[in-house]
PDB file of C-alpha atoms in Angstrom:
ATOM      1  CA  MET A  27      18.933  -7.997 -15.853  1.00 76.00           C
ATOM      2  CA  HIS A  28      15.470  -9.516 -15.432  1.00 81.00           C
ATOM      3  CA  ARG A  29      16.621 -12.042 -12.848  1.00 88.00           C
ATOM      4  CA  PHE A  30      18.587  -9.384 -10.926  1.00 92.00           C
ATOM      5  CA  LEU A  31      15.560  -7.103 -10.815  1.00 91.00           C
ATOM      6  CA  TYR A  32      13.337  -9.992  -9.753  1.00 92.00           C
ATOM      7  CA  HIS A  33      15.648 -10.977  -6.899  1.00 94.00           C
ATOM      8  CA  SER A  34      16.094  -7.348  -5.869  1.00 95.00           C
ATOM      9  CA  GLY A  35      12.322  -7.002  -5.604  1.00 94.00           C
ATOM     10  CA  GLN A  36      12.134 -10.205  -3.583  1.00 95.00           C
ATOM     11  CA  TRP A  37      14.832  -9.064  -1.156  1.00 97.00           C
ATOM     12  CA  LEU A  38      13.420  -5.561  -0.799  1.00 97.00           C
ATOM     13  CA  SER A  39       9.918  -6.846  -0.069  1.00 96.00           C
ATOM     14  CA  ALA A  40      11.057  -9.652   2.204  1.00 97.00           C
ATOM     15  CA  LEU A  41      13.358  -7.478   4.294  1.00 97.00           C
ATOM     16  CA  ALA A  42      10.784  -4.703   4.558  1.00 97.00           C
ATOM     17  CA  LEU A  43       8.092  -7.144   5.687  1.00 97.00           C
ATOM     18  CA  ILE A  44      10.424  -8.893   8.147  1.00 98.00           C
ATOM     19  CA  PHE A  45      11.329  -5.566   9.737  1.00 98.00           C
ATOM     20  CA  LEU A  46       7.686  -4.479   9.686  1.00 97.00           C
ATOM     21  CA  VAL A  47       6.454  -7.596  11.486  1.00 97.00           C
ATOM     22  CA  SER A  48       9.355  -7.543  13.956  1.00 97.00           C
ATOM     23  CA  MET A  49       8.835  -3.892  14.767  1.00 97.00           C
ATOM     24  CA  THR A  50       5.071  -4.306  15.135  1.00 96.00           C
ATOM     25  CA  VAL A  51       5.444  -7.257  17.518  1.00 97.00           C
ATOM     26  CA  THR A  52       8.080  -5.385  19.517  1.00 97.00           C
ATOM     27  CA  ASP A  53       5.918  -2.259  19.603  1.00 97.00           C
ATOM     28  CA  VAL A  54       2.899  -4.209  20.881  1.00 96.00           C
ATOM     29  CA  LEU A  55       5.009  -5.923  23.541  1.00 97.00           C
ATOM     30  CA  CYS A  56       6.533  -2.616  24.642  1.00 96.00           C
ATOM     31  CA  ARG A  57       3.089  -1.046  24.896  1.00 95.00           C
ATOM     32  CA  TRP A  58       1.734  -4.002  26.845  1.00 96.00           C
ATOM     33  CA  LEU A  59       4.680  -4.641  29.181  1.00 96.00           C
ATOM     34  CA  PHE A  60       6.129  -1.167  29.690  1.00 95.00           C
ATOM     35  CA  ASN A  61       3.307   1.129  28.531  1.00 96.00           C
ATOM     36  CA  SER A  62       5.839   2.741  26.221  1.00 94.00           C
ATOM     37  CA  PRO A  63       5.536   2.410  22.424  1.00 94.00           C
ATOM     38  CA  ILE A  64       8.425   2.601  19.976  1.00 95.00           C
ATOM     39  CA  TYR A  65       8.975   6.247  19.091  1.00 95.00           C
ATOM     40  CA  GLY A  66       7.871   6.828  15.481  1.00 96.00           C
ATOM     41  CA  SER A  67       6.684   3.268  14.885  1.00 96.00           C
ATOM     42  CA  ASN A  68       3.773   4.403  12.692  1.00 95.00           C
ATOM     43  CA  GLU A  69       6.105   6.297  10.374  1.00 96.00           C
ATOM     44  CA  ILE A  70       8.537   3.397  10.178  1.00 97.00           C
ATOM     45  CA  ALA A  71       5.647   1.034   9.404  1.00 97.00           C
ATOM     46  CA  ASN A  72       4.424   3.302   6.598  1.00 96.00           C
ATOM     47  CA  ILE A  73       7.906   3.502   5.071  1.00 97.00           C
ATOM     48  CA  LEU A  74       8.424  -0.265   5.255  1.00 97.00           C
ATOM     49  CA  LEU A  75       5.003  -0.959   3.774  1.00 96.00           C
ATOM     50  CA  THR A  76       5.703   1.438   0.902  1.00 96.00           C
ATOM     51  CA  LEU A  77       9.016  -0.277   0.137  1.00 96.00           C
ATOM     52  CA  SER A  78       7.414  -3.713   0.233  1.00 96.00           C
ATOM     53  CA  ILE A  79       4.799  -2.600  -2.294  1.00 94.00           C
ATOM     54  CA  GLY A  80       7.474  -1.329  -4.687  1.00 93.00           C
ATOM     55  CA  GLY A  81       9.448  -4.545  -4.584  1.00 94.00           C
ATOM     56  CA  GLY A  82       6.327  -6.674  -4.574  1.00 93.00           C
ATOM     57  CA  LEU A  83       5.100  -5.204  -7.847  1.00 92.00           C
ATOM     58  CA  VAL A  84       8.174  -6.568  -9.624  1.00 92.00           C
ATOM     59  CA  VAL A  85       7.734 -10.031  -8.121  1.00 91.00           C
ATOM     60  CA  THR A  86       4.019 -10.281  -8.880  1.00 90.00           C
ATOM     61  CA  ALA A  87       4.427  -8.983 -12.422  1.00 89.00           C
ATOM     62  CA  SER A  88       7.285 -11.386 -13.167  1.00 88.00           C
ATOM     63  CA  THR A  89       5.320 -14.446 -12.041  1.00 86.00           C
ATOM     64  CA  ARG A  90       1.927 -13.181 -13.272  1.00 83.00           C
ATOM     65  CA  SER A  91       0.604 -13.839  -9.767  1.00 82.00           C
ATOM     66  CA  HIS A  92      -1.138 -10.544  -9.159  1.00 75.00           C
ATOM     67  CA  ILE A  93      -4.780 -10.383  -8.184  1.00 76.00           C
ATOM     68  CA  LYS A  94      -7.275 -10.107 -11.014  1.00 77.00           C
ATOM     69  CA  VAL A  95     -11.003 -10.418 -11.348  1.00 76.00           C
ATOM     70  CA  ASP A  96     -11.928 -12.820 -14.111  1.00 81.00           C
ATOM     71  CA  LEU A  97     -15.671 -12.810 -13.659  1.00 86.00           C
ATOM     72  CA  MET A  98     -16.384 -12.131 -17.329  1.00 87.00           C
ATOM     73  CA  GLU A  99     -13.050 -13.151 -18.837  1.00 87.00           C
ATOM     74  CA  GLY A 100     -14.488 -16.222 -20.569  1.00 89.00           C
ATOM     75  CA  LEU A 101     -17.144 -14.128 -22.289  1.00 90.00           C
ATOM     76  CA  PHE A 102     -14.630 -11.488 -23.399  1.00 88.00           C
ATOM     77  CA  VAL A 103     -12.187 -14.113 -24.707  1.00 91.00           C
ATOM     78  CA  ARG A 104     -14.985 -15.657 -26.791  1.00 91.00           C
ATOM     79  CA  LEU A 105     -16.042 -12.240 -28.102  1.00 90.00           C
ATOM     80  CA  PHE A 106     -12.632 -10.693 -28.770  1.00 89.00           C
ATOM     81  CA  GLY A 107     -10.350 -13.723 -29.138  1.00 89.00           C
ATOM     82  CA  ALA A 108      -6.622 -13.344 -28.613  1.00 84.00           C
ATOM     83  CA  ARG A 109      -6.855  -9.538 -28.758  1.00 91.00           C
ATOM     84  CA  TYR A 110      -8.446  -9.570 -25.303  1.00 89.00           C
ATOM     85  CA  HIS A 111      -5.208 -10.566 -23.560  1.00 86.00           C
ATOM     86  CA  GLY A 112      -3.229  -7.945 -25.478  1.00 88.00           C
ATOM     87  CA  VAL A 113      -5.680  -5.224 -24.491  1.00 88.00           C
ATOM     88  CA  THR A 114      -5.669  -6.275 -20.831  1.00 87.00           C
ATOM     89  CA  ARG A 115      -1.856  -6.243 -20.758  1.00 88.00           C
ATOM     90  CA  LEU A 116      -1.844  -2.816 -22.354  1.00 91.00           C
ATOM     91  CA  LEU A 117      -4.337  -1.506 -19.781  1.00 89.00           C
ATOM     92  CA  GLU A 118      -2.326  -3.121 -17.001  1.00 89.00           C
ATOM     93  CA  SER A 119       0.823  -1.392 -18.273  1.00 93.00           C
ATOM     94  CA  VAL A 120      -0.920   1.975 -18.420  1.00 95.00           C
ATOM     95  CA  GLY A 121      -2.229   1.527 -14.875  1.00 93.00           C
ATOM     96  CA  VAL A 122       1.164   0.530 -13.467  1.00 93.00           C
ATOM     97  CA  LEU A 123       2.928   3.391 -15.276  1.00 96.00           C
ATOM     98  CA  LEU A 124       0.300   5.817 -14.033  1.00 97.00           C
ATOM     99  CA  PHE A 125       0.814   4.602 -10.466  1.00 96.00           C
ATOM    100  CA  SER A 126       4.571   4.874 -10.918  1.00 96.00           C
ATOM    101  CA  ALA A 127       4.244   8.392 -12.304  1.00 97.00           C
ATOM    102  CA  ILE A 128       2.058   9.534  -9.410  1.00 97.00           C
ATOM    103  CA  VAL A 129       4.522   8.135  -6.875  1.00 97.00           C
ATOM    104  CA  GLY A 130       7.404   9.627  -8.890  1.00 97.00           C
ATOM    105  CA  VAL A 131       5.808  13.080  -8.851  1.00 98.00           C
ATOM    106  CA  TYR A 132       5.313  12.763  -5.118  1.00 97.00           C
ATOM    107  CA  ALA A 133       8.966  11.713  -4.735  1.00 97.00           C
ATOM    108  CA  TYR A 134      10.091  14.733  -6.751  1.00 98.00           C
ATOM    109  CA  GLU A 135       7.950  17.100  -4.703  1.00 98.00           C
ATOM    110  CA  ALA A 136       9.174  15.526  -1.458  1.00 97.00           C
ATOM    111  CA  TRP A 137      12.757  16.004  -2.639  1.00 97.00           C
ATOM    112  CA  GLU A 138      12.163  19.557  -3.867  1.00 98.00           C
ATOM    113  CA  PHE A 139      10.530  20.704  -0.631  1.00 97.00           C
ATOM    114  CA  ASP A 140      12.729  18.595   1.686  1.00 97.00           C
ATOM    115  CA  GLU A 141       9.680  16.775   3.009  1.00 97.00           C
ATOM    116  CA  VAL A 142      10.352  14.667   6.082  1.00 97.00           C
ATOM    117  CA  THR A 143       8.279  12.519   8.390  1.00 96.00           C
ATOM    118  CA  VAL A 144       6.597  14.368  11.232  1.00 95.00           C
ATOM    119  CA  VAL A 145       8.012  12.565  14.255  1.00 96.00           C
ATOM    120  CA  LEU A 146      11.362  11.109  13.183  1.00 96.00           C
ATOM    121  CA  GLU A 147      12.128  13.742  10.537  1.00 97.00           C
ATOM    122  CA  TRP A 148      13.344  11.139   8.035  1.00 97.00           C
ATOM    123  CA  PRO A 149      13.413  12.204   4.367  1.00 97.00           C
ATOM    124  CA  LEU A 150      10.567  10.781   2.301  1.00 96.00           C
ATOM    125  CA  ALA A 151      11.923  11.322  -1.209  1.00 97.00           C
ATOM    126  CA  PRO A 152      14.210   8.234  -1.316  1.00 97.00           C
ATOM    127  CA  VAL A 153      11.411   5.925  -0.190  1.00 97.00           C
ATOM    128  CA  PHE A 154       9.001   7.110  -2.860  1.00 97.00           C
ATOM    129  CA  PHE A 155      11.732   7.247  -5.506  1.00 97.00           C
ATOM    130  CA  ILE A 156      12.636   3.578  -4.886  1.00 97.00           C
ATOM    131  CA  THR A 157       8.971   2.584  -5.001  1.00 96.00           C
ATOM    132  CA  SER A 158       8.420   4.531  -8.219  1.00 97.00           C
ATOM    133  CA  VAL A 159      11.429   2.981  -9.962  1.00 96.00           C
ATOM    134  CA  PHE A 160      10.552  -0.568  -8.942  1.00 95.00           C
ATOM    135  CA  SER A 161       6.945  -0.158 -10.016  1.00 94.00           C
ATOM    136  CA  ALA A 162       7.961   1.357 -13.370  1.00 94.00           C
ATOM    137  CA  LEU A 163      10.394  -1.485 -14.012  1.00 93.00           C
ATOM    138  CA  SER A 164       7.697  -4.050 -13.280  1.00 92.00           C
ATOM    139  CA  VAL A 165       6.162  -3.122 -16.645  1.00 91.00           C
ATOM    140  CA  LEU A 166       9.028  -5.068 -18.246  1.00 88.00           C
ATOM    141  CA  TYR A 167       7.452  -8.255 -16.908  1.00 88.00           C
ATOM    142  CA  ILE A 168       3.857  -7.550 -17.922  1.00 85.00           C
ATOM    143  CA  PHE A 169       4.392  -8.507 -21.544  1.00 78.00           C
ATOM    144  CA  LYS A 170       7.064 -11.108 -20.917  1.00 77.00           C
ATOM    145  CA  PRO A 171       6.868 -12.898 -17.553  1.00 72.00           C
ATOM    146  CA  MET A 172      10.015 -14.658 -16.361  1.00 68.00           C
ATOM    147  CA  LYS A 173      10.194 -18.374 -17.084  1.00 67.00           C
ATOM    148  CA  GLY A 174      10.941 -20.472 -14.041  1.00 63.00           C
ATOM    149  CA  ALA A 175      10.469 -17.589 -11.609  1.00 55.00           C
ATOM    150  CA  GLU A 176       7.729 -19.515  -9.792  1.00 52.00           C
ATOM    151  CA  GLN A 177      10.322 -21.980  -8.504  1.00 51.00           C
ATOM    152  CA  ASP A 178      12.329 -19.154  -6.896  1.00 49.00           C
ATOM    153  CA  VAL A 179       9.443 -17.933  -4.754  1.00 46.00           C
TER     154      VAL A 179
END
């Protein structure tokens, strides 16, 4: 289950970023050569970026490679000992679940009110639902990172 979720997050993020970069390059070339942008490219870029964030949370949590500020970590480890890492993981879990809940509420409201993008009129609920689920499942990796996942990256 853990490995499947990890690889799903990798594929979701990679494909979303590949499409995002390809579409952005194509959009810039179309604007420059033909003075005609891709219709709805901003909305597509926002959707792809949202999906890459959802999948990326699973990958970063599983390899413990997320960004953190450790300016005073040495001092806190000396003061609080091993409890410090437990508290930081608990706070990290609360933050990720809070983010997931906020995105989940937005997904529910988008589904309930049939919210669509302005230009292309694509439904927004599935995008935010996928992001919410992936981010919520990334909590599984906060307390127990995957062993050997770094080699798969």
